[in-house]
Amino acid sequence: MATADLHGPQPQGKVPLYVNGRFEPFLHDDAISGVVIDGRSRGRIDEQVVGDDRLTFKVQLTGAGEYQFNDAPTSEIAGECLVIAHQPPGVVKRQIILDDTEERSVTLFFPRLDNGRIAGFEDDGQEVRAASDFLAQRLVFRRYQLPRAAALCAADILDPRRSPWTQERFRRAKIDELTCLLLDFFISQFKRADDHGLTEREVRRVRQVRAIIAEHLDQPLGIAELARAVGTNRTRLNTAFRAYYGETIGQALQKERMESARILLGEDALSISEIAERCGYGHLSNFSLAYKAYFGMSPSIARGAATQIVRPA
């Protein structure tokens, strides 16, 4: 079993023997580091990495791997996605990457500083404090749909076609941009529920819509039907819902479906096909793909297992 960390900081300019292609570590003045990978694995990689208390953002355009922490079920990360992880000191991560796996990714590491804060968290606002409290001694390993702006930014960083005298300056600027995009994405999840600027009536409406969504997972109502049910129009409903919950109605439906499926899989009372039908999926294959894309593991792997994968509420 290898002991080097494929996605950890490496000596500048040194390409690991198990990566065939581009491998470029970098370090910012503010202690934020990272690595750009554009290549293929050379041989099967099976390694263990000990946590060192840093927040990690991996923007993956292509790639695939399996990850496991202690007794948690294996998480499979494949294709375009954003992975946010925090590995407390001493927590061991096992990662497996198959031979000849193509990977194009940009990973950023935000270490914990001497004052206890995470590098890059300069503001002392409510959201930053909530995020810092959330990360304290907590294992986080979560796959997200990759924000389009972050995907485009990572693609620019990975593009080597510019002349040498502009490439490094351009890459530094894009890394700064990507850093800001990812920090904003993470911090936005800790926005206070009452910081939305809505009237009490609008709040009642969006809460009612959320309840309707949860009650009709097997046959969800369209946005126009939801708007009529609460006495507003679809444009106002969409705007108010996003302001209050920080996500679209479609995203909320997907979250409700996946969380319901996760609970039902843990109870072991229904078959996976029955759970798929109850959560609004007419075909088991569609449910399996959706569940794996959301949680990073298939329903069969998650079946009956108590997961340690944590994400913000």
mmCIF file of C-alpha atoms in Angstrom:
data_model
loop_
_atom_site.group_PDB
_atom_site.id
_atom_site.type_symbol
_atom_site.label_atom_id
_atom_site.label_comp_id
_atom_site.label_asym_id
_atom_site.label_seq_id
_atom_site.Cartn_x
_atom_site.Cartn_y
_atom_site.Cartn_z
ATOM 1 C CA MET A 1 0.000 0.000 0.000
ATOM 2 C CA ALA A 2 1.416 3.402 -0.989
ATOM 3 C CA THR A 3 1.854 6.034 1.691
ATOM 4 C CA ALA A 4 2.099 9.204 -0.410
ATOM 5 C CA ASP A 5 -0.956 11.472 -0.679
ATOM 6 C CA LEU A 6 -2.024 11.823 -4.308
ATOM 7 C CA HIS A 7 -3.969 14.992 -3.544
ATOM 8 C CA GLY A 8 -1.741 16.470 -0.828
ATOM 9 C CA PRO A 9 0.976 19.097 -1.244
ATOM 10 C CA GLN A 10 4.089 17.786 -2.999
ATOM 11 C CA PRO A 11 7.508 19.387 -3.551
ATOM 12 C CA GLN A 12 7.234 22.006 -6.268
ATOM 13 C CA GLY A 13 7.830 20.545 -9.694
ATOM 14 C CA LYS A 14 8.099 16.928 -8.527
ATOM 15 C CA VAL A 15 5.721 14.598 -10.381
ATOM 16 C CA PRO A 16 4.737 11.504 -8.348
ATOM 17 C CA LEU A 17 5.774 8.242 -9.943
ATOM 18 C CA TYR A 18 2.160 7.084 -9.927
ATOM 19 C CA VAL A 19 0.860 10.037 -11.975
ATOM 20 C CA ASN A 20 1.522 10.054 -15.705
ATOM 21 C CA GLY A 21 0.979 13.629 -16.872
ATOM 22 C CA ARG A 22 0.708 17.061 -15.351
ATOM 23 C CA PHE A 23 0.984 17.471 -11.569
ATOM 24 C CA GLU A 24 1.560 21.053 -10.408
ATOM 25 C CA PRO A 25 1.505 21.936 -6.680
ATOM 26 C CA PHE A 26 1.207 25.583 -5.686
ATOM 27 C CA LEU A 27 1.326 27.659 -2.518
ATOM 28 C CA HIS A 28 -0.285 31.044 -1.770
ATOM 29 C CA ASP A 29 1.187 33.643 0.559
ATOM 30 C CA ASP A 30 -1.827 33.201 2.866
ATOM 31 C CA ALA A 31 -0.971 29.505 3.534
ATOM 32 C CA ILE A 32 -3.580 28.213 1.084
ATOM 33 C CA SER A 33 -2.023 25.496 -1.063
ATOM 34 C CA GLY A 34 -3.213 23.216 -3.796
ATOM 35 C CA VAL A 35 -2.449 21.008 -6.740
ATOM 36 C CA VAL A 36 -3.428 20.908 -10.415
ATOM 37 C CA ILE A 37 -3.716 17.422 -11.917
ATOM 38 C CA ASP A 38 -4.165 16.603 -15.584
ATOM 39 C CA GLY A 39 -3.053 13.053 -16.273
ATOM 40 C CA ARG A 40 -3.633 9.382 -15.648
ATOM 41 C CA SER A 41 -2.847 7.072 -12.776
ATOM 42 C CA ARG A 42 0.063 4.749 -13.401
ATOM 43 C CA GLY A 43 -0.909 1.512 -11.743
ATOM 44 C CA ARG A 44 -3.569 0.960 -9.082
ATOM 45 C CA ILE A 45 -3.304 3.413 -6.174
ATOM 46 C CA ASP A 46 -4.344 2.155 -2.737
ATOM 47 C CA GLU A 47 -3.174 4.421 0.057
ATOM 48 C CA GLN A 48 -3.973 5.694 3.510
ATOM 49 C CA VAL A 49 -3.767 9.366 4.452
ATOM 50 C CA VAL A 50 -3.896 10.657 8.031
ATOM 51 C CA GLY A 51 -5.992 13.786 8.618
ATOM 52 C CA ASP A 52 -4.150 17.037 9.309
ATOM 53 C CA ASP A 53 -7.038 19.430 10.062
ATOM 54 C CA ARG A 54 -7.454 21.243 6.773
ATOM 55 C CA LEU A 55 -10.523 22.139 4.738
ATOM 56 C CA THR A 56 -10.303 20.751 1.204
ATOM 57 C CA PHE A 57 -12.125 21.739 -1.964
ATOM 58 C CA LYS A 58 -11.630 19.486 -4.977
ATOM 59 C CA VAL A 59 -12.991 20.733 -8.297
ATOM 60 C CA GLN A 60 -13.059 17.567 -10.397
ATOM 61 C CA LEU A 61 -13.783 17.802 -14.117
ATOM 62 C CA THR A 62 -12.945 14.151 -14.761
ATOM 63 C CA GLY A 63 -11.791 11.413 -12.417
ATOM 64 C CA ALA A 64 -12.925 8.534 -10.235
ATOM 65 C CA GLY A 65 -11.992 7.158 -6.848
ATOM 66 C CA GLU A 66 -13.211 5.285 -3.788
ATOM 67 C CA TYR A 67 -12.796 6.716 -0.290
ATOM 68 C CA GLN A 68 -13.403 5.274 3.147
ATOM 69 C CA PHE A 69 -13.015 6.621 6.682
ATOM 70 C CA ASN A 70 -12.720 4.140 9.547
ATOM 71 C CA ASP A 71 -15.874 1.974 9.472
ATOM 72 C CA ALA A 72 -17.926 4.222 7.156
ATOM 73 C CA PRO A 73 -19.182 2.698 3.909
ATOM 74 C CA THR A 74 -17.129 3.361 0.819
ATOM 75 C CA SER A 75 -17.868 6.607 -1.035
ATOM 76 C CA GLU A 76 -17.466 6.559 -4.794
ATOM 77 C CA ILE A 77 -16.652 9.885 -6.462
ATOM 78 C CA ALA A 78 -16.790 9.921 -10.250
ATOM 79 C CA GLY A 79 -17.166 12.468 -13.022
ATOM 80 C CA GLU A 80 -17.598 16.227 -12.774
ATOM 81 C CA CYS A 81 -18.259 17.309 -9.195
ATOM 82 C CA LEU A 82 -17.144 19.410 -6.249
ATOM 83 C CA VAL A 83 -15.923 17.544 -3.169
ATOM 84 C CA ILE A 84 -15.727 19.401 0.146
ATOM 85 C CA ALA A 85 -13.833 17.555 2.868
ATOM 86 C CA HIS A 86 -12.423 18.151 6.322
ATOM 87 C CA GLN A 87 -10.322 15.437 7.891
ATOM 88 C CA PRO A 88 -9.639 15.985 11.617
ATOM 89 C CA PRO A 89 -6.179 15.123 12.979
ATOM 90 C CA GLY A 90 -5.619 11.390 13.239
ATOM 91 C CA VAL A 91 -8.621 10.349 11.138
ATOM 92 C CA VAL A 92 -7.428 7.909 8.472
ATOM 93 C CA LYS A 93 -8.720 8.111 4.921
ATOM 94 C CA ARG A 94 -8.241 5.211 2.538
ATOM 95 C CA GLN A 95 -8.417 6.112 -1.133
ATOM 96 C CA ILE A 96 -8.357 3.759 -4.096
ATOM 97 C CA ILE A 97 -7.810 4.920 -7.680
ATOM 98 C CA LEU A 98 -7.724 2.360 -10.474
ATOM 99 C CA ASP A 99 -4.995 2.034 -13.061
ATOM 100 C CA ASP A 100 -5.203 4.409 -16.037
ATOM 101 C CA THR A 101 -7.859 6.617 -14.443
ATOM 102 C CA GLU A 102 -7.949 10.002 -16.178
ATOM 103 C CA GLU A 103 -8.140 12.945 -13.809
ATOM 104 C CA ARG A 104 -8.461 16.657 -14.511
ATOM 105 C CA SER A 105 -8.874 18.547 -11.261
ATOM 106 C CA VAL A 106 -7.886 21.530 -9.153
ATOM 107 C CA THR A 107 -7.684 20.970 -5.400
ATOM 108 C CA LEU A 108 -7.351 23.710 -2.760
ATOM 109 C CA PHE A 109 -6.240 23.118 0.841
ATOM 110 C CA PHE A 110 -7.142 25.538 3.649
ATOM 111 C CA PRO A 111 -5.176 24.578 6.807
ATOM 112 C CA ARG A 112 -6.101 25.521 10.358
ATOM 113 C CA LEU A 113 -3.913 28.384 11.585
ATOM 114 C CA ASP A 114 -2.231 28.868 14.959
ATOM 115 C CA ASN A 115 -5.123 31.054 16.114
ATOM 116 C CA GLY A 116 -7.586 28.222 15.457
ATOM 117 C CA ARG A 117 -9.127 29.806 12.344
ATOM 118 C CA ILE A 118 -9.174 28.231 8.891
ATOM 119 C CA ALA A 119 -6.955 30.010 6.355
ATOM 120 C CA GLY A 120 -9.037 32.198 4.043
ATOM 121 C CA PHE A 121 -11.738 32.873 6.663
ATOM 122 C CA GLU A 122 -10.812 36.505 7.227
ATOM 123 C CA ASP A 123 -14.259 37.872 8.049
ATOM 124 C CA ASP A 124 -15.719 37.436 11.537
ATOM 125 C CA GLY A 125 -19.353 37.390 10.456
ATOM 126 C CA GLN A 126 -22.057 35.072 11.710
ATOM 127 C CA GLU A 127 -21.718 32.690 8.748
ATOM 128 C CA VAL A 128 -17.940 32.395 9.181
ATOM 129 C CA ARG A 129 -18.291 31.649 12.886
ATOM 130 C CA ALA A 130 -20.961 29.050 12.143
ATOM 131 C CA ALA A 131 -18.737 27.419 9.512
ATOM 132 C CA SER A 132 -15.754 27.357 11.871
ATOM 133 C CA ASP A 133 -17.859 25.796 14.622
ATOM 134 C CA PHE A 134 -19.172 23.220 12.161
ATOM 135 C CA LEU A 135 -15.659 22.166 11.139
ATOM 136 C CA ALA A 136 -14.325 21.849 14.680
ATOM 137 C CA GLN A 137 -13.192 18.229 15.043
ATOM 138 C CA ARG A 138 -15.757 17.033 12.495
ATOM 139 C CA LEU A 139 -15.277 14.672 9.594
ATOM 140 C CA VAL A 140 -16.775 16.080 6.388
ATOM 141 C CA PHE A 141 -16.763 14.334 3.031
ATOM 142 C CA ARG A 142 -19.481 15.528 0.687
ATOM 143 C CA ARG A 143 -20.012 15.499 -3.061
ATOM 144 C CA TYR A 144 -21.805 18.491 -4.617
ATOM 145 C CA GLN A 145 -22.955 19.331 -8.095
ATOM 146 C CA LEU A 146 -20.156 21.489 -9.454
ATOM 147 C CA PRO A 147 -21.128 25.192 -9.725
ATOM 148 C CA ARG A 148 -20.745 26.257 -13.340
ATOM 149 C CA ALA A 149 -18.559 29.260 -12.515
ATOM 150 C CA ALA A 150 -16.142 27.006 -10.626
ATOM 151 C CA ALA A 151 -16.053 24.501 -13.494
ATOM 152 C CA LEU A 152 -15.181 27.221 -16.024
ATOM 153 C CA CYS A 153 -12.538 28.652 -13.706
ATOM 154 C CA ALA A 154 -10.927 25.235 -13.187
ATOM 155 C CA ALA A 155 -10.947 24.618 -16.944
ATOM 156 C CA ASP A 156 -9.045 27.887 -17.446
ATOM 157 C CA ILE A 157 -6.475 26.854 -14.816
ATOM 158 C CA LEU A 158 -6.021 23.482 -16.519
ATOM 159 C CA ASP A 159 -5.645 25.031 -19.996
ATOM 160 C CA PRO A 160 -1.884 25.131 -20.788
ATOM 161 C CA ARG A 161 -2.094 26.841 -24.169
ATOM 162 C CA ARG A 162 -1.106 30.363 -23.134
ATOM 163 C CA SER A 163 2.419 31.679 -23.604
ATOM 164 C CA PRO A 164 4.805 31.066 -20.678
ATOM 165 C CA TRP A 165 5.122 34.752 -19.778
ATOM 166 C CA THR A 166 1.348 35.135 -19.313
ATOM 167 C CA GLN A 167 0.440 31.641 -18.115
ATOM 168 C CA GLU A 168 1.701 31.945 -14.526
ATOM 169 C CA ARG A 169 0.103 35.369 -13.934
ATOM 170 C CA PHE A 170 -3.160 34.163 -15.494
ATOM 171 C CA ARG A 171 -3.155 30.997 -13.396
ATOM 172 C CA ARG A 172 -2.549 32.932 -10.160
ATOM 173 C CA ALA A 173 -5.491 35.193 -10.960
ATOM 174 C CA LYS A 174 -7.743 32.231 -11.740
ATOM 175 C CA ILE A 175 -6.684 30.400 -8.569
ATOM 176 C CA ASP A 176 -7.595 33.515 -6.584
ATOM 177 C CA GLU A 177 -10.957 33.626 -8.358
ATOM 178 C CA LEU A 178 -11.591 29.931 -7.701
ATOM 179 C CA THR A 179 -10.638 30.385 -4.041
ATOM 180 C CA CYS A 180 -13.243 33.120 -3.643
ATOM 181 C CA LEU A 181 -15.930 31.143 -5.495
ATOM 182 C CA LEU A 182 -15.447 28.052 -3.326
ATOM 183 C CA LEU A 183 -15.286 29.946 -0.040
ATOM 184 C CA ASP A 184 -18.469 31.826 -0.954
ATOM 185 C CA PHE A 185 -20.154 28.530 -1.869
ATOM 186 C CA PHE A 186 -19.194 26.955 1.448
ATOM 187 C CA ILE A 187 -20.004 29.945 3.650
ATOM 188 C CA SER A 188 -23.383 30.485 1.947
ATOM 189 C CA GLN A 189 -24.589 27.222 3.496
ATOM 190 C CA PHE A 190 -24.383 28.817 6.928
ATOM 191 C CA LYS A 191 -26.486 31.851 6.141
ATOM 192 C CA ARG A 192 -28.980 32.572 8.898
ATOM 193 C CA ALA A 193 -32.501 31.402 8.157
ATOM 194 C CA ASP A 194 -33.939 34.806 9.125
ATOM 195 C CA ASP A 195 -31.609 36.799 6.854
ATOM 196 C CA HIS A 196 -33.853 36.670 3.806
ATOM 197 C CA GLY A 197 -35.805 39.958 3.602
ATOM 198 C CA LEU A 198 -39.190 38.237 3.185
ATOM 199 C CA THR A 199 -42.506 39.188 4.746
ATOM 200 C CA GLU A 200 -44.176 36.857 7.247
ATOM 201 C CA ARG A 201 -46.746 35.968 4.615
ATOM 202 C CA GLU A 202 -44.046 35.024 2.114
ATOM 203 C CA VAL A 203 -42.284 32.919 4.755
ATOM 204 C CA ARG A 204 -45.532 31.059 5.492
ATOM 205 C CA ARG A 205 -45.985 30.382 1.790
ATOM 206 C CA VAL A 206 -42.521 28.939 1.176
ATOM 207 C CA ARG A 207 -42.731 26.810 4.332
ATOM 208 C CA GLN A 208 -46.090 25.497 3.150
ATOM 209 C CA VAL A 209 -44.573 24.677 -0.240
ATOM 210 C CA ARG A 210 -41.715 22.833 1.447
ATOM 211 C CA ALA A 211 -44.238 20.758 3.397
ATOM 212 C CA ILE A 212 -46.183 19.976 0.213
ATOM 213 C CA ILE A 213 -42.977 18.854 -1.491
ATOM 214 C CA ALA A 214 -42.197 16.475 1.385
ATOM 215 C CA GLU A 215 -45.721 15.031 1.313
ATOM 216 C CA HIS A 216 -45.735 14.312 -2.435
ATOM 217 C CA LEU A 217 -42.314 12.831 -3.164
ATOM 218 C CA ASP A 218 -43.826 10.004 -5.219
ATOM 219 C CA GLN A 219 -45.894 12.365 -7.397
ATOM 220 C CA PRO A 220 -44.458 15.884 -7.064
ATOM 221 C CA LEU A 221 -46.480 18.933 -8.048
ATOM 222 C CA GLY A 222 -45.194 21.323 -10.694
ATOM 223 C CA ILE A 223 -44.133 24.851 -9.766
ATOM 224 C CA ALA A 224 -47.310 26.347 -11.221
ATOM 225 C CA GLU A 225 -49.421 23.942 -9.136
ATOM 226 C CA LEU A 226 -47.426 24.758 -5.999
ATOM 227 C CA ALA A 227 -47.862 28.475 -6.633
ATOM 228 C CA ARG A 228 -51.632 28.110 -7.011
ATOM 229 C CA ALA A 229 -51.783 25.999 -3.844
ATOM 230 C CA VAL A 230 -50.318 28.835 -1.750
ATOM 231 C CA GLY A 231 -51.939 31.755 -3.575
ATOM 232 C CA THR A 232 -49.079 33.332 -5.499
ATOM 233 C CA ASN A 233 -47.490 33.138 -8.950
ATOM 234 C CA ARG A 234 -44.546 30.962 -9.953
ATOM 235 C CA THR A 235 -42.088 33.859 -10.373
ATOM 236 C CA ARG A 236 -42.696 35.209 -6.866
ATOM 237 C CA LEU A 237 -42.673 31.713 -5.426
ATOM 238 C CA ASN A 238 -39.354 30.856 -7.068
ATOM 239 C CA THR A 239 -37.741 34.075 -5.852
ATOM 240 C CA ALA A 240 -39.059 33.801 -2.284
ATOM 241 C CA PHE A 241 -38.230 30.094 -1.997
ATOM 242 C CA ARG A 242 -34.630 30.625 -3.070
ATOM 243 C CA ALA A 243 -34.226 33.626 -0.773
ATOM 244 C CA TYR A 244 -35.475 31.663 2.228
ATOM 245 C CA TYR A 245 -33.922 28.248 1.627
ATOM 246 C CA GLY A 246 -30.904 29.163 -0.494
ATOM 247 C CA GLU A 247 -31.886 26.635 -3.169
ATOM 248 C CA THR A 248 -34.405 26.190 -5.965
ATOM 249 C CA ILE A 249 -37.628 24.217 -5.630
ATOM 250 C CA GLY A 250 -36.137 21.513 -7.858
ATOM 251 C CA GLN A 251 -33.071 21.256 -5.622
ATOM 252 C CA ALA A 252 -35.296 21.073 -2.547
ATOM 253 C CA LEU A 253 -37.304 18.246 -4.111
ATOM 254 C CA GLN A 254 -34.112 16.337 -4.875
ATOM 255 C CA LYS A 255 -32.821 16.869 -1.325
ATOM 256 C CA GLU A 256 -36.116 15.699 0.204
ATOM 257 C CA ARG A 257 -36.121 12.613 -2.025
ATOM 258 C CA MET A 258 -32.530 11.707 -1.228
ATOM 259 C CA GLU A 259 -32.859 12.289 2.517
ATOM 260 C CA SER A 260 -36.049 10.230 2.596
ATOM 261 C CA ALA A 261 -34.312 7.456 0.644
ATOM 262 C CA ARG A 262 -31.318 7.525 3.006
ATOM 263 C CA ILE A 263 -33.583 7.100 6.054
ATOM 264 C CA LEU A 264 -35.615 4.320 4.418
ATOM 265 C CA LEU A 265 -32.462 2.468 3.368
ATOM 266 C CA GLY A 266 -31.239 2.595 6.964
ATOM 267 C CA GLU A 267 -34.497 1.139 8.309
ATOM 268 C CA ASP A 268 -34.198 -1.956 6.103
ATOM 269 C CA ALA A 269 -38.005 -2.373 5.992
ATOM 270 C CA LEU A 270 -38.527 -1.865 2.254
ATOM 271 C CA SER A 271 -36.724 -3.202 -0.771
ATOM 272 C CA ILE A 272 -34.614 -0.776 -2.783
ATOM 273 C CA SER A 273 -37.179 -0.935 -5.599
ATOM 274 C CA GLU A 274 -39.969 -0.006 -3.179
ATOM 275 C CA ILE A 275 -37.906 2.888 -1.821
ATOM 276 C CA ALA A 276 -37.251 4.122 -5.356
ATOM 277 C CA GLU A 277 -40.992 4.103 -6.101
ATOM 278 C CA ARG A 278 -41.843 5.848 -2.833
ATOM 279 C CA CYS A 279 -39.325 8.588 -3.646
ATOM 280 C CA GLY A 280 -40.800 9.211 -7.089
ATOM 281 C CA TYR A 281 -38.534 7.132 -9.339
ATOM 282 C CA GLY A 282 -40.284 4.877 -11.821
ATOM 283 C CA HIS A 283 -37.111 2.987 -12.680
ATOM 284 C CA LEU A 284 -34.630 1.541 -10.194
ATOM 285 C CA SER A 285 -31.686 2.450 -12.430
ATOM 286 C CA ASN A 286 -32.638 6.147 -12.365
ATOM 287 C CA PHE A 287 -32.929 6.052 -8.588
ATOM 288 C CA SER A 288 -29.553 4.339 -8.221
ATOM 289 C CA LEU A 289 -27.843 6.898 -10.453
ATOM 290 C CA ALA A 290 -29.453 9.815 -8.603
ATOM 291 C CA TYR A 291 -28.584 8.417 -5.172
ATOM 292 C CA LYS A 292 -24.986 7.723 -6.140
ATOM 293 C CA ALA A 293 -24.609 11.206 -7.648
ATOM 294 C CA TYR A 294 -25.983 12.797 -4.462
ATOM 295 C CA PHE A 295 -24.276 10.745 -1.741
ATOM 296 C CA GLY A 296 -21.281 9.327 -3.596
ATOM 297 C CA MET A 297 -22.335 5.705 -3.035
ATOM 298 C CA SER A 298 -24.929 3.356 -4.489
ATOM 299 C CA PRO A 299 -28.125 2.508 -2.559
ATOM 300 C CA SER A 300 -26.954 -1.106 -2.217
ATOM 301 C CA ILE A 301 -23.754 0.014 -0.459
ATOM 302 C CA ALA A 302 -25.670 2.413 1.776
ATOM 303 C CA ARG A 303 -28.266 -0.251 2.637
ATOM 304 C CA GLY A 304 -28.255 -0.873 6.357
ATOM 305 C CA ALA A 305 -25.006 1.024 6.978
ATOM 306 C CA ALA A 306 -24.647 3.853 9.473
ATOM 307 C CA THR A 307 -22.785 6.490 7.477
ATOM 308 C CA GLN A 308 -20.227 8.885 8.950
ATOM 309 C CA ILE A 309 -20.360 11.184 5.956
ATOM 310 C CA VAL A 310 -21.461 14.589 7.270
ATOM 311 C CA ARG A 311 -22.708 17.701 5.511
ATOM 312 C CA PRO A 312 -24.063 21.049 6.679
ATOM 313 C CA ALA A 313 -27.746 21.162 7.558
#
